[in-house]
């Protein structure tokens, strides 16, 4: 990623003393003059407008020290021209080249307080920000930033909630209810569109929203009553994108105003299609067998990712990751943001996921535009980037240029997507002109599982092109896609990264037809919320020569595919069903009957390690041999086989079907580990332009000292643990996501100092080494659960059931559980959700103790 910045600086006349008069007005014109911003100072008050579109409206900022919205005196103006060239990893256009005219207006207020107003204008719109240039801490108590919209202007507005998931509505600027509205907001003023947005919001400040008090007046209100920061302070940009609907839809101004990328090497950032099972079958993320089936489907169709949503378990994810990577599929994992809200959690959880081979994370439920939450974004973004973990923010704020600054952010939700289980064509046709303008949108499209929808099959498929998202999470069951072979065939060909985007036609709430280019191919796609009819596509965007146009659309009995030869300037007419859609692939015509490119799954390979498992002491060495085989097919190239921990690799320039590569190493077990440690052996190779990772591990068990005398289970090291929510707690009840945040273990009013707090389903395994004879505990649902919870409890010795309970519910008496553990090496304590779901299943093993030799 590179940035080219050129600047020509012009300083306006600066008088010997500050100018102090009324009625001052300045203009800042875009290079080429398409857009002109106007700044006014009258009676000490500032105003900002966009020529012929938005009349001047009051602006300013108030701090605890000074009111910089009134009593201002002009000091100076300086101007320069900026040209920036940069490359994105996602978005409507990868290569960006923008030229902006910038003017900085300096003012003083009461007591000599200083304010700079920085204005930037491009061919796509205008923006301003406040700069408080003094050093030292500053407390902002509000802005007077506002907009005056003609009351009769059409308006497409999003009622504000901090997750931006309310339905959009069409109204007028004056008729909109008195309420708060989220960014971006779209207005049609005469024949010109104006979009209001923000850019460059981070932990220095808070997110804003629009407050409508009536008429055509809209004001910016911050999420926090006060914002504190170190000076000098630059606030976010207040952005107005203006022009025809194509200018607004294709605009990159929000990204252009954002800080440059903080990541130099983005080669590891890889957009792509994602198979995601949660929407179509909510329980599937907890089922490793089902997730393996999704991996197999993704591998067959060369989808690069599978997202495992809420419900995954650390006991099986690492092995599933290995299974997937050997087939050319990477795993993404869902996390609640509170699992990463402390430095200790980030330093523990993220490296663990990386060590498993996870490629990225979906982080959910931030649900706030506060300064504190933006400071959390400031912390999680470099932490994930350092580990080369890609990110999808769900339950998140709306994009404000984040994907330019942190290009490993592949997408954000901030939309009422298909997971709401209600799809309307009229709403779908608003998103391309509003929410998706400012950044990648994780709508989770192409869902037949949503039964409450008025869209056609072709409409659903077209969403994969009409909506831009670096990770396109396709949200139905894989069997559903396989039962729609024409849809799957098209989905397998659609890219998610675009070199160019053009709006061909449309109007918010009625229709949207876009053309996007990837390499030498174009994709034209449209969605409609109108009655059946034909749509005409002007192919003037094509280069010269003959092109094959291959269209998928709704037919009388399902999806149909049609082909024709076209040239630049032709009109392609596509029949649309009511609320329908279409996807047209356009490729240079070479005589082929299709634009499809071959779908070639990664070759099946076999990696064996010997021994597969062993037992030894800390610091000991283990002799390991590995053989990597390509049974058939190929060839594969740049083959490398080596221990993950280091060691001399064995290599081969290529392997053909039936050939193998072998190596032997002596590996040392860490001297500070107990329990099971894995010593992975990794084979990598190149296939069709990408590196495939195949991994197997020798599982080495390092037993801890066996307990002696009377021992509390909560004092012993855990060989393994899993928990339905957060960690298993020692001597506390189950809390939230952090260790130690539970309450005292309490059963029917009795507080127990020792024991384990779990959340079903969960289990803990400890080492007895055959040294103990008996186990005893009191079990039940902790008193902290006021809504009925339920669980069953089971004691296992070396995998064999020794004792257990029936279903215990909230308020039931504590039940004693005892077991003879003579000769048992591994003791496992397990709780289940009793078959009715895991909500409120806070299960206590109170006073859990052992009698040992």
XYZ file of N, CA, C and O in Angstrom, residues 16 164 169 184 192 319 394 470 472 564 585 612 619 646 657 793:
64
model
N -1.468 42.878 9.832
C -0.610 43.045 10.993
C -1.333 42.772 12.285
O -0.726 42.360 13.267
N -26.779 0.587 14.280
C -27.169 0.996 12.932
C -27.975 -0.081 12.211
O -27.844 -0.254 11.011
N -35.787 4.644 6.046
C -37.088 5.127 5.604
C -36.919 6.290 4.638
O -35.922 7.018 4.696
N -24.540 7.340 7.304
C -24.756 8.506 6.460
C -26.243 8.795 6.285
O -27.089 7.924 6.516
N -29.952 17.427 -7.367
C -28.649 17.094 -6.798
C -28.838 16.296 -5.517
O -29.739 16.582 -4.720
N -8.204 -28.639 15.667
C -8.167 -29.751 14.713
C -8.993 -29.428 13.466
O -8.611 -29.797 12.343
N -19.007 -6.742 13.784
C -20.469 -6.868 13.808
C -20.992 -6.148 15.036
O -20.254 -5.912 15.989
N -15.671 -6.927 1.584
C -14.433 -7.672 1.384
C -14.542 -9.124 1.768
O -13.880 -9.986 1.173
N -17.634 -11.623 1.801
C -19.047 -11.749 1.453
C -19.560 -13.024 2.101
O -19.308 -14.135 1.630
N -25.147 -13.887 -25.041
C -25.135 -13.220 -26.339
C -23.807 -12.499 -26.502
O -23.111 -12.228 -25.512
N -22.268 -11.613 -16.350
C -20.814 -11.659 -16.466
C -20.439 -11.257 -17.885
O -21.040 -11.734 -18.854
N 2.227 -40.581 16.752
C 1.130 -39.612 16.827
C 0.958 -39.042 18.223
O 0.498 -37.914 18.372
N 11.087 -30.828 29.233
C 12.445 -30.655 28.757
C 13.020 -31.849 28.025
O 14.162 -31.777 27.538
N 10.555 -24.733 14.258
C 11.880 -24.533 13.685
C 12.579 -25.865 13.494
O 12.198 -26.889 14.055
N 1.681 -36.833 -8.646
C 0.841 -37.844 -8.034
C 1.609 -39.110 -7.706
O 2.355 -39.623 -8.543
N -24.883 -33.259 35.816
C -23.501 -33.330 36.269
C -23.019 -34.767 36.116
O -23.755 -35.723 36.416
